[in-house]
Every structure is written in C-alpha cells, then in structure tokens.
mmCIF file of C-alpha atoms in Angstrom:
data_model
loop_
_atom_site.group_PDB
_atom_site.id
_atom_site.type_symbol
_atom_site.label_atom_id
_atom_site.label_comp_id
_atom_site.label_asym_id
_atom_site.label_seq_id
_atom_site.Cartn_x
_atom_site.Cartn_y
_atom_site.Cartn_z
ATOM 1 C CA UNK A 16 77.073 50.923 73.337
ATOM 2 C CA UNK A 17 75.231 50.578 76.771
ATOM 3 C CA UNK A 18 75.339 46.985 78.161
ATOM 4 C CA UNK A 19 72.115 45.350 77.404
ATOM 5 C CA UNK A 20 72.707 42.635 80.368
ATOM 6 C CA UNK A 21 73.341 45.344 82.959
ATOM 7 C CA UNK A 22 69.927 47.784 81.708
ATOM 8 C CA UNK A 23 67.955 44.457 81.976
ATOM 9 C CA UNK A 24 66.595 44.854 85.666
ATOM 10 C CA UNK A 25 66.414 48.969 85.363
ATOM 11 C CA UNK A 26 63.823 48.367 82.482
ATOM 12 C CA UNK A 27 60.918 47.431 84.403
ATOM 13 C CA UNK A 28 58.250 49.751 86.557
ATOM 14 C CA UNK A 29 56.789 48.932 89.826
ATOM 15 C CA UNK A 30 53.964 50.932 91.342
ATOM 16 C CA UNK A 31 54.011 52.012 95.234
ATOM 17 C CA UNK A 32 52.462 48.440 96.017
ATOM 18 C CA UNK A 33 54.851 46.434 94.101
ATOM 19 C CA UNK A 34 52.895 45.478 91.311
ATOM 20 C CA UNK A 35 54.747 45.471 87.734
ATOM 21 C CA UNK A 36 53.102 47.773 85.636
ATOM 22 C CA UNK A 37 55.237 47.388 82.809
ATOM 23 C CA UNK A 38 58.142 44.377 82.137
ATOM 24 C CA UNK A 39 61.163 44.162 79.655
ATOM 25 C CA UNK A 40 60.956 41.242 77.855
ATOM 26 C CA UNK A 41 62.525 39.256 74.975
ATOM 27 C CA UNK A 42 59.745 38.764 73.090
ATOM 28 C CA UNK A 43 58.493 37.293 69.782
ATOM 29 C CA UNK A 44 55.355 38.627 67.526
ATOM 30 C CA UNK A 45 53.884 36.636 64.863
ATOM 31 C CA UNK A 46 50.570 38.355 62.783
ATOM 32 C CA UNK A 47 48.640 36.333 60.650
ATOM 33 C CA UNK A 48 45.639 37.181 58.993
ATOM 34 C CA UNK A 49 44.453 33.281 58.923
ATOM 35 C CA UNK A 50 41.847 32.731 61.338
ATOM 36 C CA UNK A 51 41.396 29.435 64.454
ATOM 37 C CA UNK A 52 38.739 27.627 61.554
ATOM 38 C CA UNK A 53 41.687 28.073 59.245
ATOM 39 C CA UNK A 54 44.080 26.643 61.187
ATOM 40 C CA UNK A 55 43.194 25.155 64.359
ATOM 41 C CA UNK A 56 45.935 23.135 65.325
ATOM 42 C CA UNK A 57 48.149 25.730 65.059
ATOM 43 C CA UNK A 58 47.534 26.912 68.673
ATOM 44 C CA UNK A 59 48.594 23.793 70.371
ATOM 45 C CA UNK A 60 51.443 23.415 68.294
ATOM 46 C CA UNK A 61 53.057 26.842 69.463
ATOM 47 C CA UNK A 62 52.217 26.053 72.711
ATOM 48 C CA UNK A 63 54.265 22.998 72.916
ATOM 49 C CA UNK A 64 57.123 25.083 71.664
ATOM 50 C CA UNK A 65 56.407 27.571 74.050
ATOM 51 C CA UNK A 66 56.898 25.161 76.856
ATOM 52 C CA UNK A 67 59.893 23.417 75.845
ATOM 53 C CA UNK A 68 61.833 26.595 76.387
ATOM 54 C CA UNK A 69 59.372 27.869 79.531
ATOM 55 C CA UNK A 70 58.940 25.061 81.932
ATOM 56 C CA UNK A 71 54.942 24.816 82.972
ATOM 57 C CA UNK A 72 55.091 25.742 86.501
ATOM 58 C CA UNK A 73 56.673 29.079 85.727
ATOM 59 C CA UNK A 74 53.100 29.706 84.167
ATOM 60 C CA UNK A 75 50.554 30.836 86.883
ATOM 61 C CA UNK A 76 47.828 32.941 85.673
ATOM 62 C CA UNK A 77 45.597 32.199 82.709
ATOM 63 C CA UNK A 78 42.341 34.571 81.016
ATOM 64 C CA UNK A 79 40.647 33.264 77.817
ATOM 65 C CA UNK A 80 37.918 35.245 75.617
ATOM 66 C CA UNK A 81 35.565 34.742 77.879
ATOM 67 C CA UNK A 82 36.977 35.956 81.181
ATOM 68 C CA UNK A 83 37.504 39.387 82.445
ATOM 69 C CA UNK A 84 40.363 38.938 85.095
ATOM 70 C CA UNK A 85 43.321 36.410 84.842
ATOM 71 C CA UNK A 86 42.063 32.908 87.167
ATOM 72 C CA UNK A 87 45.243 30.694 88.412
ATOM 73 C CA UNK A 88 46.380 27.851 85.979
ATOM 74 C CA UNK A 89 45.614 24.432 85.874
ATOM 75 C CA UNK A 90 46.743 21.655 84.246
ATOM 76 C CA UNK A 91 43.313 21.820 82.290
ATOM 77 C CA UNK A 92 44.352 25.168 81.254
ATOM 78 C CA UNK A 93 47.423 23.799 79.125
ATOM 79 C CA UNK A 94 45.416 21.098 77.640
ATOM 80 C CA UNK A 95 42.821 24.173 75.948
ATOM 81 C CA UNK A 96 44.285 24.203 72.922
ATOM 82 C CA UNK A 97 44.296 20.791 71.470
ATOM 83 C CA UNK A 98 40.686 20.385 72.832
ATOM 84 C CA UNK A 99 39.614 23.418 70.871
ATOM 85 C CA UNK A 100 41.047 21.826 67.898
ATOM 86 C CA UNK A 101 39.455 18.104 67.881
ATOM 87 C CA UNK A 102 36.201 21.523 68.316
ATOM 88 C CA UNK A 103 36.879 24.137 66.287
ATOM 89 C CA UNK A 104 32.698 24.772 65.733
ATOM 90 C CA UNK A 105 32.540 25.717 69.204
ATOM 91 C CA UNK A 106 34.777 29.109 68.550
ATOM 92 C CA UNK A 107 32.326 31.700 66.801
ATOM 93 C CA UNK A 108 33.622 34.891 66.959
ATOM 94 C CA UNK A 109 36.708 35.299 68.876
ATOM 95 C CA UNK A 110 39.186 32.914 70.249
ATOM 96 C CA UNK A 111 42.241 33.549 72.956
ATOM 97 C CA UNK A 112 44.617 32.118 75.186
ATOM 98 C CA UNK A 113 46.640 33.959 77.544
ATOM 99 C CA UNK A 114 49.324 32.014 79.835
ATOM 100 C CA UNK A 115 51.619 34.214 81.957
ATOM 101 C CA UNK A 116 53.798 34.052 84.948
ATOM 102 C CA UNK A 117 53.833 36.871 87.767
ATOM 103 C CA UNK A 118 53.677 37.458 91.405
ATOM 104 C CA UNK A 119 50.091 38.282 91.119
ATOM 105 C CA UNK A 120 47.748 38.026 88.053
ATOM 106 C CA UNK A 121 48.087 41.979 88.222
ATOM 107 C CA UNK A 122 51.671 41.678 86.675
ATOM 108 C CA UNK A 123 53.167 42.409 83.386
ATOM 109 C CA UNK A 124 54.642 39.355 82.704
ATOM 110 C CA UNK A 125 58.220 37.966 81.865
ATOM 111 C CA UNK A 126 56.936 34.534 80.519
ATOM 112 C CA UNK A 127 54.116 35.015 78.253
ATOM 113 C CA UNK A 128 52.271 33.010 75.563
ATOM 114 C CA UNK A 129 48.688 34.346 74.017
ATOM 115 C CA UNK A 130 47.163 33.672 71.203
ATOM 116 C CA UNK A 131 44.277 35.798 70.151
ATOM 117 C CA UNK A 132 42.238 35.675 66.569
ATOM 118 C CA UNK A 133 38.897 37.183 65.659
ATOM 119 C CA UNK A 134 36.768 35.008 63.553
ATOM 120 C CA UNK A 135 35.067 35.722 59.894
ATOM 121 C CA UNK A 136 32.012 37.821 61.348
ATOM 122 C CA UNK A 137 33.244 38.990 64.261
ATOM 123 C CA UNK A 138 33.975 43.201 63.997
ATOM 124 C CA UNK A 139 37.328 42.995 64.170
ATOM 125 C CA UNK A 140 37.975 40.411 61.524
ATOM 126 C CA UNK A 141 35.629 42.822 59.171
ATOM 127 C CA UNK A 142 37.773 45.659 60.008
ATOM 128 C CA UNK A 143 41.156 43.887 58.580
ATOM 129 C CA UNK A 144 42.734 43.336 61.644
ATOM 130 C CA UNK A 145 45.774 41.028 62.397
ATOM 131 C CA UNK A 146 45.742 38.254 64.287
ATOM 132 C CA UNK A 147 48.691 36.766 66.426
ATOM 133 C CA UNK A 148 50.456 34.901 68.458
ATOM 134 C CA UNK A 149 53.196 36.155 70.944
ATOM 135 C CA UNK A 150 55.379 34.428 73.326
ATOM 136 C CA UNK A 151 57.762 36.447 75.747
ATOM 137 C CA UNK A 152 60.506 35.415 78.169
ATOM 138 C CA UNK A 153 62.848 36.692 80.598
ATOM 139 C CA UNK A 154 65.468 39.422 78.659
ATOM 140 C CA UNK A 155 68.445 37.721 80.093
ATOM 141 C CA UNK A 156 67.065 34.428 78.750
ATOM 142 C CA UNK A 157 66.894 35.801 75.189
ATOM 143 C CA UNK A 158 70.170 37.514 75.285
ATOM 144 C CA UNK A 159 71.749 34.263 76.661
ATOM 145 C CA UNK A 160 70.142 32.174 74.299
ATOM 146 C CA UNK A 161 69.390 34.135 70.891
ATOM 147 C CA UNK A 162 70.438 31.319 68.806
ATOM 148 C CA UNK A 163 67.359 29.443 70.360
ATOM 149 C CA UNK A 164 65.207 32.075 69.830
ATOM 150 C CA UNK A 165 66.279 32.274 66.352
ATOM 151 C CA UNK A 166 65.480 28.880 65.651
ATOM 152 C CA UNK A 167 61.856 29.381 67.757
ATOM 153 C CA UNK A 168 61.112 31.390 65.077
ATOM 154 C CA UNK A 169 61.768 29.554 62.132
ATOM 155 C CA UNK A 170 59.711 26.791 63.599
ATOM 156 C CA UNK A 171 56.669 29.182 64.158
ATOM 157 C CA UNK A 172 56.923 30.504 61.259
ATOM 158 C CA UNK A 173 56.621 27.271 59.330
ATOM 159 C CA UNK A 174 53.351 26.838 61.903
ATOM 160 C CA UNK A 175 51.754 29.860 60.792
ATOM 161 C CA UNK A 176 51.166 31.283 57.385
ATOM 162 C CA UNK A 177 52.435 35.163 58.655
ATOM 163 C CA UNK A 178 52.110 38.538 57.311
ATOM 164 C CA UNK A 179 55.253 39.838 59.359
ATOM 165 C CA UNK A 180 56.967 38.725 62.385
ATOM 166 C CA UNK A 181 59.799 40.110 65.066
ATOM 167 C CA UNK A 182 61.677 39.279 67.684
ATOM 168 C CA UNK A 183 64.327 41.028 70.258
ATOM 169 C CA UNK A 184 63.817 43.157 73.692
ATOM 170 C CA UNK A 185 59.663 44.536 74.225
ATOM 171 C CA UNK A 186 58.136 45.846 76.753
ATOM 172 C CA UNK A 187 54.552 44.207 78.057
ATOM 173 C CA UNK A 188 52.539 46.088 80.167
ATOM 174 C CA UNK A 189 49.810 45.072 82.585
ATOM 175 C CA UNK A 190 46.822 45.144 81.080
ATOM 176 C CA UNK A 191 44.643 46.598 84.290
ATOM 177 C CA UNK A 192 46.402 49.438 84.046
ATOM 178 C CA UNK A 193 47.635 50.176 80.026
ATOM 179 C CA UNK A 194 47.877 54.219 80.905
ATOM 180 C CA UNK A 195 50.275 53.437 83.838
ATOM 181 C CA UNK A 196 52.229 50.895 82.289
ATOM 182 C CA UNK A 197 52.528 52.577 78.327
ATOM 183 C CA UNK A 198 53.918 55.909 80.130
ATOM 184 C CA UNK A 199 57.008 54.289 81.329
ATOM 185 C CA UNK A 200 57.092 51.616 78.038
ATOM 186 C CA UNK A 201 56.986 54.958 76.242
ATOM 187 C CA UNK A 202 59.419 57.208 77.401
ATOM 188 C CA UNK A 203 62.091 53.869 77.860
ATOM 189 C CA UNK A 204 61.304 52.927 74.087
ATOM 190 C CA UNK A 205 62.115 56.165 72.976
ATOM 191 C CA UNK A 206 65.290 55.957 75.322
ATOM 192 C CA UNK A 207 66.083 52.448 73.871
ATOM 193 C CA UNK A 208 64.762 52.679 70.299
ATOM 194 C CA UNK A 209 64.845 48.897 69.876
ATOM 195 C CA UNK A 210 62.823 48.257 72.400
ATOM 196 C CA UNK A 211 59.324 47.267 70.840
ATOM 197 C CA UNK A 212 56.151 47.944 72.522
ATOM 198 C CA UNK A 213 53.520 44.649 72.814
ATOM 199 C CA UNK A 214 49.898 45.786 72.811
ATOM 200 C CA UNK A 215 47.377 43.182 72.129
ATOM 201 C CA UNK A 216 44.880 43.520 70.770
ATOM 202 C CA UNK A 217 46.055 47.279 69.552
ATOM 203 C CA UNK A 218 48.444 45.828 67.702
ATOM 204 C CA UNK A 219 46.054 44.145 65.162
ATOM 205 C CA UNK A 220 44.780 46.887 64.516
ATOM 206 C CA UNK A 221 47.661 48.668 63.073
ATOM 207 C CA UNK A 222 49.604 45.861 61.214
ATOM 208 C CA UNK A 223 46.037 44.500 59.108
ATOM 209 C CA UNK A 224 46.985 42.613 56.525
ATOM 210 C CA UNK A 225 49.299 45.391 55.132
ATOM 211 C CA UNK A 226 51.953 46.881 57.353
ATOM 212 C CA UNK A 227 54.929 46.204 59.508
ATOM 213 C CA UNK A 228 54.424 48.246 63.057
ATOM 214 C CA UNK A 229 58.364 48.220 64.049
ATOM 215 C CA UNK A 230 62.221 46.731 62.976
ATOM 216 C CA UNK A 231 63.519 44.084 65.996
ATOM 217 C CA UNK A 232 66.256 41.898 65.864
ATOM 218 C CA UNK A 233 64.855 39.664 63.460
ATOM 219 C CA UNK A 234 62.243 41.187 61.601
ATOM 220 C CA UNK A 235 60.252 39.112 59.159
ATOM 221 C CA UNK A 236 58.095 39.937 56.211
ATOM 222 C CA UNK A 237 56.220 38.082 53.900
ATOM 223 C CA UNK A 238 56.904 37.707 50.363
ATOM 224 C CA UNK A 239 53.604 39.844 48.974
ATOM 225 C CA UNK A 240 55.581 42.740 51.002
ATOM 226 C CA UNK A 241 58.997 42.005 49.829
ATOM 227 C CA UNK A 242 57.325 42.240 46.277
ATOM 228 C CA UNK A 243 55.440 45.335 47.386
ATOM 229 C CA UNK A 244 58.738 47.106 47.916
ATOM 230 C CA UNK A 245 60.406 46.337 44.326
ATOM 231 C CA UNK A 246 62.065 42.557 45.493
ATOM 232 C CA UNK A 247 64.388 41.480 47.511
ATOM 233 C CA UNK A 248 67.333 43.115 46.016
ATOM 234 C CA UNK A 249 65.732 46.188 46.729
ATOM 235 C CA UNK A 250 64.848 45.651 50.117
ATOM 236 C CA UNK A 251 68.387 44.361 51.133
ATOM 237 C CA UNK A 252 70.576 47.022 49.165
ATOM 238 C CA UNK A 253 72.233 49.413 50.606
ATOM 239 C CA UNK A 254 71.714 47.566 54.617
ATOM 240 C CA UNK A 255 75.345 46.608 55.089
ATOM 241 C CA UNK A 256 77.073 44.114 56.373
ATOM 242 C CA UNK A 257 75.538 44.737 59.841
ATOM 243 C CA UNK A 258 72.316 42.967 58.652
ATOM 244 C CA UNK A 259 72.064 39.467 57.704
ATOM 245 C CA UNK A 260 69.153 38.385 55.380
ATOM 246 C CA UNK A 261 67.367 34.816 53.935
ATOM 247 C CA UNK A 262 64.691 33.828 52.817
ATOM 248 C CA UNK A 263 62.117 31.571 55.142
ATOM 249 C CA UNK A 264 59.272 30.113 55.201
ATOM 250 C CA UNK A 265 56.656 32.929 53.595
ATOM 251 C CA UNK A 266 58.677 35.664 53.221
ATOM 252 C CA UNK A 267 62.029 36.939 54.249
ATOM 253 C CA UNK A 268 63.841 37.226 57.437
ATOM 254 C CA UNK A 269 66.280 40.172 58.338
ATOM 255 C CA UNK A 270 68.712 40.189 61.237
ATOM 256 C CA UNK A 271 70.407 43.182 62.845
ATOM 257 C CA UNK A 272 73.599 41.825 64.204
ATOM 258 C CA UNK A 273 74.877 38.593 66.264
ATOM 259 C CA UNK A 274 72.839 39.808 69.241
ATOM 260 C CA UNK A 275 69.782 41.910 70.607
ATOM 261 C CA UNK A 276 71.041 45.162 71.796
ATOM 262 C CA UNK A 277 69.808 48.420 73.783
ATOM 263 C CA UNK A 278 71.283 51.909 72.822
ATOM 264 C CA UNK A 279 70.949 55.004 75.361
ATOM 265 C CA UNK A 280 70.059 57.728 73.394
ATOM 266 C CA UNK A 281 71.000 59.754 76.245
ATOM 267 C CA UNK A 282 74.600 58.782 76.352
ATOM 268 C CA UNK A 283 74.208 60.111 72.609
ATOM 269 C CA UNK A 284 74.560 56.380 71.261
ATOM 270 C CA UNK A 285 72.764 55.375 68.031
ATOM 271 C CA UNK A 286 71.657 52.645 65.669
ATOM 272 C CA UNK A 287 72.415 52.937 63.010
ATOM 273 C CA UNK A 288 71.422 49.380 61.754
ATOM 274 C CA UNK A 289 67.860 49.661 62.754
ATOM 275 C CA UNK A 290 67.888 52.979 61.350
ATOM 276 C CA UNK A 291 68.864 51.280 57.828
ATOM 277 C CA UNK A 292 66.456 48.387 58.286
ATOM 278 C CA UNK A 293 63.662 50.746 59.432
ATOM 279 C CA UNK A 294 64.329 53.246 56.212
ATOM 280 C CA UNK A 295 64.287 50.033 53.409
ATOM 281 C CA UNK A 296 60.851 48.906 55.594
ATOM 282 C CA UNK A 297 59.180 52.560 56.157
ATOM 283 C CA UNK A 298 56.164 52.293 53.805
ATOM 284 C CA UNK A 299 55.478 49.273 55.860
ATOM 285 C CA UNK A 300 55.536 51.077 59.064
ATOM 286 C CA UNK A 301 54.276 53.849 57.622
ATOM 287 C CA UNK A 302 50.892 51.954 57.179
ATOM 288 C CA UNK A 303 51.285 50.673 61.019
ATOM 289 C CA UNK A 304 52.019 54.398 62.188
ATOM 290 C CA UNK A 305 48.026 55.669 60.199
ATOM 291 C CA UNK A 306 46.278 52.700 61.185
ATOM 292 C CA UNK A 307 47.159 52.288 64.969
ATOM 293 C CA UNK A 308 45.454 53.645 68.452
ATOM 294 C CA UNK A 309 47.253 56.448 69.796
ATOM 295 C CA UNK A 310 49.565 54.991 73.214
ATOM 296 C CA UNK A 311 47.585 55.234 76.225
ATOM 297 C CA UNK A 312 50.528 58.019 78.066
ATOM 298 C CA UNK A 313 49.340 60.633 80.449
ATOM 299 C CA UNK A 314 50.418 63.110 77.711
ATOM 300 C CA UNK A 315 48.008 65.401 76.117
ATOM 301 C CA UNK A 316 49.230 64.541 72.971
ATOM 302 C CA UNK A 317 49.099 61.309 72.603
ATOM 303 C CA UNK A 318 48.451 61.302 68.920
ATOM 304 C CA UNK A 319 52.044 63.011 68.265
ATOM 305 C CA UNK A 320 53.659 60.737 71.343
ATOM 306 C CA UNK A 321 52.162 57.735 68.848
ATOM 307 C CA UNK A 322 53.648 58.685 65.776
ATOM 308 C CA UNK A 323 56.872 59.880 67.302
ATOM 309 C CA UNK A 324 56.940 56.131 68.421
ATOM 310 C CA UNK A 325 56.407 54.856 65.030
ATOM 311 C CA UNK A 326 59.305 56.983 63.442
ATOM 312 C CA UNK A 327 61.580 56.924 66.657
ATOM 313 C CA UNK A 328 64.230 55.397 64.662
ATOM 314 C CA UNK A 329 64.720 58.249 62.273
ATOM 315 C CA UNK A 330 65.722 60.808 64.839
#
C-alpha cells in the first residue's frame, strides 16, 4: 500500500502563478438538516473546538453570506458566532461562516472551518438540502494525530443532531476557480479512491435529508438510516474485522482501520475495506450519486465523470 505520509505534498495543484487550486486535506463533514434558529449556539461551540486543535493566527481569510470575496480576519471575525447566537432573529434566510488559512484568499485551504445553513424559507431549505459544518486541517496533522480527530468527532457529533458524518483525507478546492481545481480533485480521487471530494454548498444538495455521498475513515450515519437498511446487524455483517463499529451519539459510527490511508490504483493496489463499507452503505450513496451536480471537470461528460465518482469504489 502506497505511503500516505510520502503522497501528502504530491496531492495538491498549483496554477502557473502559484496559487493552490486544489489542497489535500484531512478533513471532517458533518450534515444536519437542523437549521441556525434551531440551534444557534451550535456554531460557536464547533468553533471553539476548531481552534483548540488550529491555533487562531493560522486563520487569515474570512467570507460570510453576505460577501463575495474572502476579506482578511480579525479578531471580530472569531467572535461572529456567539454574537449571532445572543441574535439569532437577525439571520433570515441563509447563514455562513468561512475561516481559512492560505497564502492569499485565492487558496484552497489546509485549515478550514465553515459553517453554512439555509433557513426555513429560503430555496434551498425548500428543496431538502443539507446543511453542514466542515473543518479541515493539514493531512500530515490528521495522519499524526487520528486519535484526536476521532475524538473531534464524537464531540461534534454530540453538538449537532446529524444525518451522516465523515472524516479522513479530502480534497478542497478554491472556490474562484471550482472547474480548475475539481479537474485535478477528480482525476486524484479516482487515483486515491478514499480521497473525498468537499464541495460546499454542492454537497447539500446531494446528501438532503436522505443519503450518504461517500465512505471515509470514519463514516457516520444516523440511526433512521441504520434502520432504513434492515439494523445494525445488517449493516455491520459481513464488513470484517478490518472495520470497527459503535454506536454514538445519533446513529452509528464505522471505522476502516487504525489509520487514514491512500491506495494507488495505478500501482494496481485496492481497498478492499472501503469497498465493503461502501457496498453495506450503497443505497445511501446511491441517493447522493441521483441527487448531486455533476463535478465541474473540463470533460464533456461530466455527468458520467460524476457518477463514476460516486461508484469509484466498486471498480
């Protein structure tokens, strides 16, 4: 198996002027269909678990609902969340926070925290879609400290009443230039099948309130899925010994090994533990795979690249 630590800093794609189009990270996804007015404390709580893993001044650039281009970081910036809580009338129809490092606010980010919900009303929310909250750090940092991350987890996920949650390697990809970035994120993923993709808001879109978009290192699902799929028994049978399993707060958490890994496909490695995890979870991902926006690759057939993505792990 290819040495995760030593892919690390080949995993990431600069343009001709240096800018990061597209950044390996360790990163964790949480989607919740509860809404800010449901929960509005929730926020600042994640954020000050966030930060006592990423220390503030590795945090430069910030963008909120309301802004168009990421604006350099205060210490105002960090205090945003609790004062939209002690306000939560003052957030109609959508509500976000994105904190990120880089060398310029054009940069797909290694430390990332954003959390993004649409409101009852707003189009999105009367669509289905997902909300979240995602946090992202350097890949060397998760590898060297997955127990931590492990625990980060647990702790957001007794924050945040969540539909499904993951966490290993992803790819994020600078958002002022998505086709750019998702090309390379793309082709790598489909290289390094565990390798997730992050695409906010896309994202919502395809998990709802009734799928699963991809298997990680830990993968979470709530218990109304677990049901869904005939129980836990059912879910877990057959996995191996290769995947541990527990329940958690909501739902139930699966782990694929000690560690986050990354397979080469083109060395002819495999996984065969995602591959099992993926299989008991399909009709999850399934739902993900009809419900999302096609990549945005400079393919002209994106639609087939997209679903390819979704079902990489059965190849």
């Amino acid at each position: 198996m290819a040495d995760a630590s030593q892919l690390i800093d080949a995993l990431d794609m600069r343009d001709e002027d240096g800018v990061r189009r597209a950044s390996l990270t360790f990163s964790i996804s949480l989607f919740t269909g509860a809404t800010f007015a449901e929960m509005p404390h929730a926020p600042a709580r994640c954020l000050e678990l966030f930060l006592a893993l990423c220390p503030p001044q590795n945090l430069r650039y910030y963008a909120t609902e309301n802004m168009r281009k990421h604006r350099a970081i205060n210490k105002k910036v960090l205090d945003m969340p609790a004062l939209w809580a002690s306000q939560p009338e003052t957030k109609t129809e959508y509500v976000s926070l994105e904190l990120k490092d880089g060398d310029s606010e054009l940069d797909a980010p290694k430390y990332l925290f954003k959390f993004a919900s649409a409101e009852k009303g707003s189009p999105p929310h009367e669509a289905g879609d997902a909300n979240s909250v995602t946090m992202t750090f350097p890949p060397s940092f998760g590898l060297a400290n997955a127990q931590q991350m492990q625990d980060l987890l647990l702790r957001l996920l007794s924050e945040l009443r969540c539909t499904c949650a993951t966490a290993g390697f992803a790819f994020q990809c600078s958002r002022y230039s998505p086709r750019l970035g998702e090309t390379f994120a793309w082709q790598k993923s489909m290289r390094h099948p565990e390798v997730d993709i992050v695409r906010i808001p896309q994202d919502h879109g395809a998990v709802q309130s009734n799928a699963l978009k991809t298997v990680s290192w830990l993968t979470m699902v709530c218990d109304r899925f677990v049901q869904e799929l005939g129980g836990a028994a059912v879910v877990t049978k057959g996995l191996g010994k290769g995947i541990v399993h527990g329940p958690v707060p909501g739902g139930l958490l699966l782990r694929i090994g000690d560690l986050p890994t990354i397979t080469d496909r083109n060395r002819g490695e495999t996984t065969p533990d995602y591959k099992r995890l993926h299989m008991a979870l399909r009709p999850l991902v399934e739902r993900a795979r009809e419900q999302a926006m096609w990549f945005s690759t400079d393919s002209d057939d994106q639609d087939q690249q997209t679903e390819d993505w979704f079902r990489r792990f059965e190849k």
